[in-house]
Coordinates of C-alpha atoms and ligand atoms in Angstrom, one line a residue:
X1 CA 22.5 23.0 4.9
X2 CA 21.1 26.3 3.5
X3 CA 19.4 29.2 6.0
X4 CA 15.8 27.8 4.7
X5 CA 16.6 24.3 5.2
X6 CA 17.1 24.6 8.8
X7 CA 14.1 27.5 9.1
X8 CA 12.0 24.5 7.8
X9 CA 13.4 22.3 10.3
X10 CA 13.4 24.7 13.2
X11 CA 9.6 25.6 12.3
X12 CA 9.5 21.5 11.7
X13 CA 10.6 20.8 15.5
X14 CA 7.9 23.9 17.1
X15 CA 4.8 23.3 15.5
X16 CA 4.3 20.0 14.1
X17 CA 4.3 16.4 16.1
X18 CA 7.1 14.5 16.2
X19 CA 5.8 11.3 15.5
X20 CA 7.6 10.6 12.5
X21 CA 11.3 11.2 13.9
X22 CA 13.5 13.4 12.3
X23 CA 12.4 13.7 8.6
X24 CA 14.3 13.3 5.7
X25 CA 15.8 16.9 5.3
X26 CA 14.2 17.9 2.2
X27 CA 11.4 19.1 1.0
X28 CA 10.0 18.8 -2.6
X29 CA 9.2 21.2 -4.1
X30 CA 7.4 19.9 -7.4
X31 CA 6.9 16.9 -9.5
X32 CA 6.9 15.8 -13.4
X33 CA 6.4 12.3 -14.1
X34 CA 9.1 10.1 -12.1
X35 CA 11.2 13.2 -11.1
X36 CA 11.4 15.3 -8.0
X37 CA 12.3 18.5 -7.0
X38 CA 13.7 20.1 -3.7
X39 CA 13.6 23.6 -2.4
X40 CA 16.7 24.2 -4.2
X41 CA 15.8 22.9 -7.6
X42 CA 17.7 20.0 -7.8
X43 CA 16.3 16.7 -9.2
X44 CA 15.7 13.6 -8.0
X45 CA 14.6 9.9 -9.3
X46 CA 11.5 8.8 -7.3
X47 CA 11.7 5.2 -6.5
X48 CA 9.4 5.6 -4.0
X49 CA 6.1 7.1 -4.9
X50 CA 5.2 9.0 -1.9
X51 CA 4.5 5.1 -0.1
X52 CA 3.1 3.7 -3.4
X53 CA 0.8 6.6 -3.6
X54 CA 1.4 8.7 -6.9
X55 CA 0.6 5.7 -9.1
X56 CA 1.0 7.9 -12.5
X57 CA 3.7 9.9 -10.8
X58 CA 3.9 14.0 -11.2
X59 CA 2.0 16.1 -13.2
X60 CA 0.2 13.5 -15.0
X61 CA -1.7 15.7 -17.5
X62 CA -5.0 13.5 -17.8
X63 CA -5.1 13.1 -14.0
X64 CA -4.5 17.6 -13.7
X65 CA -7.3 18.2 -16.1
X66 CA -9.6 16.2 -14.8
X67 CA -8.7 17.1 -11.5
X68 CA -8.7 21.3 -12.4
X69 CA -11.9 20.5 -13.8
X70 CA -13.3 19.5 -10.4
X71 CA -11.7 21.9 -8.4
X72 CA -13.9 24.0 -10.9
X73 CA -16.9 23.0 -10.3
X74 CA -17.2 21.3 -6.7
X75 CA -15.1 19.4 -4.8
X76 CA -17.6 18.2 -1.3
X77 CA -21.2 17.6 -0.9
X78 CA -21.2 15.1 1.6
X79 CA -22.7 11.3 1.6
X80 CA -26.5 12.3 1.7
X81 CA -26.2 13.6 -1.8
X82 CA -25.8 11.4 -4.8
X83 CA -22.2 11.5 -6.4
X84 CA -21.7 9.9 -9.9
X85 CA -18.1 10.2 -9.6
X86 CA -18.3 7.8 -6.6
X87 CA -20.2 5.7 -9.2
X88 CA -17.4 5.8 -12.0
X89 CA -14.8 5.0 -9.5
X90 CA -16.9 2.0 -7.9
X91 CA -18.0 0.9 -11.2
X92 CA -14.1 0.6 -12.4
X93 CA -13.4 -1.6 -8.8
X94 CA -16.6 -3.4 -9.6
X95 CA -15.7 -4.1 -12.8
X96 CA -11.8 -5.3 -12.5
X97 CA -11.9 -7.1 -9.3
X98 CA -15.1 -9.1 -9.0
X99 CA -19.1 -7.9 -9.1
X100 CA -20.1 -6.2 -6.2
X101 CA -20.3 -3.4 -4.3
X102 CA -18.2 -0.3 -3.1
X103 CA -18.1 2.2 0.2
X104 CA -15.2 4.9 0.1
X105 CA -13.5 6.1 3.0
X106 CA -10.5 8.1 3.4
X107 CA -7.9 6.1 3.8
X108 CA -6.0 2.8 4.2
X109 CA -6.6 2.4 8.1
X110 CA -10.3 3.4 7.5
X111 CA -10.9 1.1 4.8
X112 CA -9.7 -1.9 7.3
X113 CA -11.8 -0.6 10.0
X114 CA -15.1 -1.0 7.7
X115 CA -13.9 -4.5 6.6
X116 CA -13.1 -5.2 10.5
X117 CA -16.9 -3.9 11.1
X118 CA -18.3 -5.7 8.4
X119 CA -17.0 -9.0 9.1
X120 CA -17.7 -9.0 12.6
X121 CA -21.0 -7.5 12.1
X122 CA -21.8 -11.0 9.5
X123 CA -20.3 -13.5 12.5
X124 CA -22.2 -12.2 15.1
X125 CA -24.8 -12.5 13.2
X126 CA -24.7 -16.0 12.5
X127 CA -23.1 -16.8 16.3
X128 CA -23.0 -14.4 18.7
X129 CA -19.4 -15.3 19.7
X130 CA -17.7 -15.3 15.9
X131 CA -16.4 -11.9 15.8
X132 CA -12.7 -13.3 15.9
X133 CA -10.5 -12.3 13.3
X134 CA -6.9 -14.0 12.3
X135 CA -4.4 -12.1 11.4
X136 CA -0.5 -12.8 10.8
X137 CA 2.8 -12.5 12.5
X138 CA 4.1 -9.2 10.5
X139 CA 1.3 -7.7 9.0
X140 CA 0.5 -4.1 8.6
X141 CA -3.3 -3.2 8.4
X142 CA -3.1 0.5 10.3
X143 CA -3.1 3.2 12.9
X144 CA -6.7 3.4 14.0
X145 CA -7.7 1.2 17.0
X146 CA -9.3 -2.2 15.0
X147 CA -6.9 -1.8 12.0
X148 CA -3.8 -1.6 15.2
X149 CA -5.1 -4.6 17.0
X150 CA -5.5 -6.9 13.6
X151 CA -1.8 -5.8 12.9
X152 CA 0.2 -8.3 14.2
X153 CA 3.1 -6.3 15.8
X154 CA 3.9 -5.8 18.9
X155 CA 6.0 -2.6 18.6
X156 CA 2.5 -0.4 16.8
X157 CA 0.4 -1.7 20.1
X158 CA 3.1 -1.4 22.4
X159 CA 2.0 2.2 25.1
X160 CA -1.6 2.0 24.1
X161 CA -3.3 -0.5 26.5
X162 CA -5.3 -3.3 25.8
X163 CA -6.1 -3.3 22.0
X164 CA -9.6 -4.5 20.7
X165 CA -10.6 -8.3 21.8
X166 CA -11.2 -10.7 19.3
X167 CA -7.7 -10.6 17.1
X168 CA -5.6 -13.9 17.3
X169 CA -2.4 -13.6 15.5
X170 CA -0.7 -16.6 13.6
X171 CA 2.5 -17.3 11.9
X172 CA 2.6 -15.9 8.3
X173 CA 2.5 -18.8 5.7
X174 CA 2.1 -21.7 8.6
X175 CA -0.6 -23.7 7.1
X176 CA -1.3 -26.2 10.3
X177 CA -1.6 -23.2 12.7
X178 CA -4.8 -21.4 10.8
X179 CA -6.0 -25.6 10.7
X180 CA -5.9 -26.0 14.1
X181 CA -7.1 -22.2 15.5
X182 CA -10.2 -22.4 12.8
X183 CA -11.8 -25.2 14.6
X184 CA -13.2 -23.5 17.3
X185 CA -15.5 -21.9 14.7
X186 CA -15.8 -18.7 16.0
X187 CA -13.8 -17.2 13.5
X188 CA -15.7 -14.3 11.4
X189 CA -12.9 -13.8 9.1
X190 CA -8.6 -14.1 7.8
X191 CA -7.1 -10.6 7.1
X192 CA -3.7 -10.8 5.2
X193 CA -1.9 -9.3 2.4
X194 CA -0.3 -10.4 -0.7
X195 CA 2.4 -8.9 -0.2
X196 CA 3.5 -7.9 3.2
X197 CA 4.8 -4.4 2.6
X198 CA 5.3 -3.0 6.5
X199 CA 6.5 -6.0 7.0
X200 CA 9.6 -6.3 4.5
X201 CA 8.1 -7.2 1.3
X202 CA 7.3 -10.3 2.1
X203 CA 4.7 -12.2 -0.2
X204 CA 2.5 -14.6 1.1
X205 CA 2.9 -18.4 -0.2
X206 CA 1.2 -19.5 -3.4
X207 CA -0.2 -22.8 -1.9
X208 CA -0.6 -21.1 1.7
X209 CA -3.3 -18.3 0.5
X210 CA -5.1 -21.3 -1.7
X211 CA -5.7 -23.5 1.4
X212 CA -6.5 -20.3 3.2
X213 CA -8.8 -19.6 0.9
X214 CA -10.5 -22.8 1.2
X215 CA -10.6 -23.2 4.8
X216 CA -12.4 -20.0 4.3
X217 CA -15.4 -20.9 2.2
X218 CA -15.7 -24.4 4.0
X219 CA -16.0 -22.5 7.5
X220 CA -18.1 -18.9 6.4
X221 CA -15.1 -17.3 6.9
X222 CA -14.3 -14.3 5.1
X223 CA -10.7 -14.1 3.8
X224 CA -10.2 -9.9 3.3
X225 CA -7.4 -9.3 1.3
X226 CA -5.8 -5.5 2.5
X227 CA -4.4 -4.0 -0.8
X228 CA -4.0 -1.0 0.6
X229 CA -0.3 -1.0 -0.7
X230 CA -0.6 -3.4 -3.3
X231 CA -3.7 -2.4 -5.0
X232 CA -4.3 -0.8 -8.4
X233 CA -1.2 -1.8 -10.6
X234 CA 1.3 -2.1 -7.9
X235 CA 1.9 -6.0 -8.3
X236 CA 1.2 -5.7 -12.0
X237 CA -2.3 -7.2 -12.1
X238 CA -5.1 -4.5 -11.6
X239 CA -5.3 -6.6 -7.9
X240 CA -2.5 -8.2 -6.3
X241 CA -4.7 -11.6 -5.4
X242 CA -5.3 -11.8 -9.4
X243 CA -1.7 -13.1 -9.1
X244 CA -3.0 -16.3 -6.8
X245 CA -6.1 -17.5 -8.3
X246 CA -8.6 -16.8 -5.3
X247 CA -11.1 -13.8 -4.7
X248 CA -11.2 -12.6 -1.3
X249 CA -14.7 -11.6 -0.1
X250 CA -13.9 -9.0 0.9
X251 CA -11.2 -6.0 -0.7
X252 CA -9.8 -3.3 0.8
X253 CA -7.8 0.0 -1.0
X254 CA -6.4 3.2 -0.4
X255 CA -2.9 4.4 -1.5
X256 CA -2.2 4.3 -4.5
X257 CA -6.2 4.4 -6.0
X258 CA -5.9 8.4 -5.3
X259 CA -2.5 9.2 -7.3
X260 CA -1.9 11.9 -4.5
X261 CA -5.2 12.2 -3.4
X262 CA -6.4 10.6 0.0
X263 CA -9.2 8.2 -0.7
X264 CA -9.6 4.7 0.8
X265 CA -12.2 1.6 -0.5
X266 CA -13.8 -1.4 0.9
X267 CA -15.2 -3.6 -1.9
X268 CA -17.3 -7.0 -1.1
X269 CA -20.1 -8.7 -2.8
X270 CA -23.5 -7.3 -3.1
X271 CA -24.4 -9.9 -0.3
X272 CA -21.8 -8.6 2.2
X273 CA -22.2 -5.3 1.6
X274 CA -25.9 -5.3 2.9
X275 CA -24.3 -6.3 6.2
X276 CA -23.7 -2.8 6.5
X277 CA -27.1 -2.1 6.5
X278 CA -28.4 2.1 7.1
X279 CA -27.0 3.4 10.1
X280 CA -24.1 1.2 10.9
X281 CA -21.2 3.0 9.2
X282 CA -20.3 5.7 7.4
X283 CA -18.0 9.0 6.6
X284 CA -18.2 13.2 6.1
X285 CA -15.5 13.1 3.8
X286 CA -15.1 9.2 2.4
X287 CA -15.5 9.3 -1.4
X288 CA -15.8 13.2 -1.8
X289 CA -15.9 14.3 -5.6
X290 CA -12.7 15.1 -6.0
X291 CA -10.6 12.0 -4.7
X292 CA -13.2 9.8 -6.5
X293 CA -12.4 11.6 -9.8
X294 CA -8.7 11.3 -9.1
X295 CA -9.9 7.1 -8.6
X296 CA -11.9 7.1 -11.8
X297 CA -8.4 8.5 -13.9
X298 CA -6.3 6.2 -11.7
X299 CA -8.1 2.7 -12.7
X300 CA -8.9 4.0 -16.4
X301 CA -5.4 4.4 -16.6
X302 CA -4.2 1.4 -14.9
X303 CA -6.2 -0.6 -16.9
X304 CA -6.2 0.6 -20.3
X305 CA -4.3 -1.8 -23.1
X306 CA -1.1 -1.7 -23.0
X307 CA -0.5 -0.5 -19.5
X308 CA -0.1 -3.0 -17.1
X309 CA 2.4 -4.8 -20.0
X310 CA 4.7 -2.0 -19.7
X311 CA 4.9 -2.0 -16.3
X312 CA 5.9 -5.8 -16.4
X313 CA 8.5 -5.0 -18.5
X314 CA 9.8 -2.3 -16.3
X315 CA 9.4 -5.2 -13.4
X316 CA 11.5 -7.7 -14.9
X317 CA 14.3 -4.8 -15.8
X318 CA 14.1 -3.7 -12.1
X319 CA 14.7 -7.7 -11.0
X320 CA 16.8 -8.8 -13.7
X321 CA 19.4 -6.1 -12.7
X322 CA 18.9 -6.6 -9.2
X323 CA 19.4 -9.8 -8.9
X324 CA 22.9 -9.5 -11.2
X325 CA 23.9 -7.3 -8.4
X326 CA 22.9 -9.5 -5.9
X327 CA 25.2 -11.8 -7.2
X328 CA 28.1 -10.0 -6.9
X329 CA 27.1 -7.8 -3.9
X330 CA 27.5 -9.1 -0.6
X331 CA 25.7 -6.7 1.2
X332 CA 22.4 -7.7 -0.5
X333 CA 21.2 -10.8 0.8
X334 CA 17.1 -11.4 -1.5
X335 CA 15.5 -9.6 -3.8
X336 CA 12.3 -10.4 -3.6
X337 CA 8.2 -8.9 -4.7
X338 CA 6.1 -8.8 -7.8
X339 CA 5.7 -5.8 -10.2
X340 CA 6.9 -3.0 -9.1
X341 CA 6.9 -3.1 -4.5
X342 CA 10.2 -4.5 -4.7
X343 CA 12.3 -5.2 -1.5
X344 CA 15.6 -5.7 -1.4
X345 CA 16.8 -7.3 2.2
X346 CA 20.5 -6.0 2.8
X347 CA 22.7 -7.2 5.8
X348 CA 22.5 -4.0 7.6
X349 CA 20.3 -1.1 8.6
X350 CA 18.9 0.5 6.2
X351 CA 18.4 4.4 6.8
X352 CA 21.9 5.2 5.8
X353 CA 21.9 3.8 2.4
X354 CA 18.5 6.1 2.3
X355 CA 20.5 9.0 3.1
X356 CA 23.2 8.4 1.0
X357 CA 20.9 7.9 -2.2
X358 CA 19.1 11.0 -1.2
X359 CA 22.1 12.7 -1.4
X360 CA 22.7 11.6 -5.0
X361 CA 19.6 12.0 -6.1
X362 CA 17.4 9.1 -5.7
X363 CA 14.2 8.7 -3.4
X364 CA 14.4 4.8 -2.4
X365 CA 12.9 4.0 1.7
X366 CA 14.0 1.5 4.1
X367 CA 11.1 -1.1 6.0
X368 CA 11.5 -3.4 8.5
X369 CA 14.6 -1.9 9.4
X370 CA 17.2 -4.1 6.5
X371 CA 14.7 -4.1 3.9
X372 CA 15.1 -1.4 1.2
X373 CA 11.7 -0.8 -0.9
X374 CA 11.5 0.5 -4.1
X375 CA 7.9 1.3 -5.6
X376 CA 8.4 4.0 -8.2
X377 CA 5.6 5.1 -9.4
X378 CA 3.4 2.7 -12.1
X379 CA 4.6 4.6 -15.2
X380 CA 8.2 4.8 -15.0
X381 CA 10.1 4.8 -18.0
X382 CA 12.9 2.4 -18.8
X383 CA 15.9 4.9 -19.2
X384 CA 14.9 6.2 -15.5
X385 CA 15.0 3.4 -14.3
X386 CA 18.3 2.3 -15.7
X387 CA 19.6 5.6 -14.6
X388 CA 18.3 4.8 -11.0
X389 CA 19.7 1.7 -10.8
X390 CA 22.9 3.2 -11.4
X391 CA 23.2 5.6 -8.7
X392 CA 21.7 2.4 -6.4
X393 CA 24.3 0.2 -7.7
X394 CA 27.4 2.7 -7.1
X395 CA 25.9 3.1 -3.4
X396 CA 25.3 -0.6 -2.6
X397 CA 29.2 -1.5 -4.3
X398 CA 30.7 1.7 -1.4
X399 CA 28.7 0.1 1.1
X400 CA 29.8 -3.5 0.5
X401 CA 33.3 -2.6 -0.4
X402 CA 33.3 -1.0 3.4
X403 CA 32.8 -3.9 5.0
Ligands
PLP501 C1 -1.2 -3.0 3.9 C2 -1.6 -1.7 4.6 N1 -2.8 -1.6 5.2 C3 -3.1 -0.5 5.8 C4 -2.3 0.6 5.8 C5 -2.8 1.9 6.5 O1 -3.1 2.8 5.5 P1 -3.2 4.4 5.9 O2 -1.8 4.8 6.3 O3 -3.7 5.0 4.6 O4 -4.2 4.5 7.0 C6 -1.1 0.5 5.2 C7 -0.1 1.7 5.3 O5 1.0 1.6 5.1 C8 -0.7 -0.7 4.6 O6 0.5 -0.8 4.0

């Protein structure tokens, strides 16, 4: 490790909080389209998107003109000031998901905290006790104190006290359970995602979110579908519950809709969002010109012809070749996801195989401790990824010959 390196570190360790454990020691540098570069200069693969942030990768030029435009002429108003590129951006949501309406926040954990507010908001008002909200084993829906308590892990409350009342957590996929907990009818609304990504990649069950679904609309329930990871491409529909023929009533984004920048969205129907009527919620910073301009590129893009083909064809290169090595690879034991938030489950701890394929010049993470996740960004070209897969397959073939 270089002098700099371990100044960064050093200077890492003094001023900043720990709460991410040691980092990854590297720092990039710069981007261009599915490439990275450290503090050294050398290039990496990014299989990883920053979290399935930077949708259209590095140095996308659409998304930096657009961008330097608006850094150009303003960037913050604030929320009592119209703001036509929160209009685009809505309009966009509004138009690929379902009609309705939009509020922008700042991020993923904020986004859930308005649809937490919202739903309880509509219960109450119909009951005064159905402001409970089900939520399932494994799920991941934030940091902040509602979005923590509808997460149904133990480990992210665990130090903090009692979390916020009204959460009930069920098994993931377990049909009967949500039967038999919904008939107390005090219920205000289901929270799940397609795709569990926290938890381990884990999709939710075809027939399982259909009944949900149903159970919903027969019991005012509403079923909020948290695409904060999944959202915008990611699945390789515009939305990942286009991929299981329901609508949620409720949709929430963040991640990848920015491409880098922080933004975060709650979208319902004009109906539901009257719920949070003037003076009930709102944000300094949510939807500020800039981040809803990098949202406006980001769905244009997304959802202009061609695109979202292209990325299946990427998908179904990432999983064919996967699942070859998968069957000659002990050491993996599923491949599993949709589009491109791929997880592979291994039969082992995952942060050393990180390392490793750091080391050789690929970005992949771990989740859920055996779970490697790859989610490179939406516009990844096919001899990347082959080239990718190739460091990933030399890696996983040491490790399995190991052992
Ligand atoms: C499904 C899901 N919901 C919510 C969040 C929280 O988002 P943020 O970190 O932007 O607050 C995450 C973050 O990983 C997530 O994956």
């Amino acid at each position: 490790m270089n002098n700099k390196l371990k100044e960064i570190i050093s200077d890492d360790n003094k001023y900043l909080f720990q709460n991410y454990g040691s980092r990854l020691a590297v720092e990039f540098k710069k981007g261009r389209k599915s490439f990275l570069y450290d503090q050294d200069n050398k290039k990496y693969i990014d299989f990883f998107s920053g979290i399935a942030v930077c949708t259209l990768g590095y140095n996308y030029p659409e998304l930096n003109k657009a961008l330097i435009r608006q850094v150009k002429s303003i960037l913050h108003t604030s929320n009592w000031f119209l703001n036509s590129n929160q209009t685009a951006a809505a309009e966009l949501i509004s138009l690929n998901s379902f009609p309705g309406k939009t509020l922008f926040v700042n991020s993923g954990t904020e986004a859930n905290e308005a649809a937490i507010k919202l739903a309880r908001k509509y219960g109450i008002s119909k009951n005064e006790e159905k402001y409970h909200i089900i939520s399932f084993s494994g799920s991941f829906h934030g940091r902040t104190f509602g979005a923590m308590s509808a997460t149904a892990q133990e480990k992210i409350h665990k130090g903090f006290g009692p979390v916020v009342p009204g959460f009930t957590y069920l098994p993931f996929n377990d049909i009967e359970a949500l039967k038999n907990e919904v008939k107390s009818g005090n219920y205000c609304a289901v929270i799940f995602e397609c795709i569990q990504g926290e938890g381990g990649i884990r999709p939710v069950d075809r027939q399982f979110i259909k009944e949900v679904h149903s159970i919903c609309n027969e019991n005012d329930i509403l079923l909020i579908a948290d695409e904060v990871q999944t959202g915008v491409g990611r699945t390789g529909k515009v939305f990942a519950f286009q991929n299981y023929e329901i609508t949620p009533d409720i949709l929430t984004l963040a991640k990848g809709l920015g491409a880098g920048l922080p933004i975060g969205a709650i979208h319902t129907t004009d109906r539901l969002s009257a719920v949070l009527s003037q003076g009930t919620h709102g944000t300094t910073f949510g939807g500020n010109h800039l981040s809803c301009k990098a949202a406006e590129i980001v769905l244009k893009t997304v959802t202009s012809e061609g695109f979202l083909d292209k990325l299946s064809e990427i998908s179904k290169l990432f999983f064919d070749e996967l699942n070859e090595m998968k069957k000659s690879l002990k050491i993996i034991r599923d491949v599993r996801g949709m589009g491109l938030h791929i997880g592979i489950e291994i039969d082992r701890d995952g942060l050393g195989i990180v390392k490793q394929a750091l080391a050789k010049g690929l970005v992949i993470n771990c989740t859920a401790g055996n779970v490697i996740r790859i989610m490179p960004p939406l516009n990844i070209d096919k001899k990347t990824v082959i080239k990718g897969l190739k460091i990933f397959k030399e890696l996983l073939m040491e490790q399995n010959n190991e052992n």
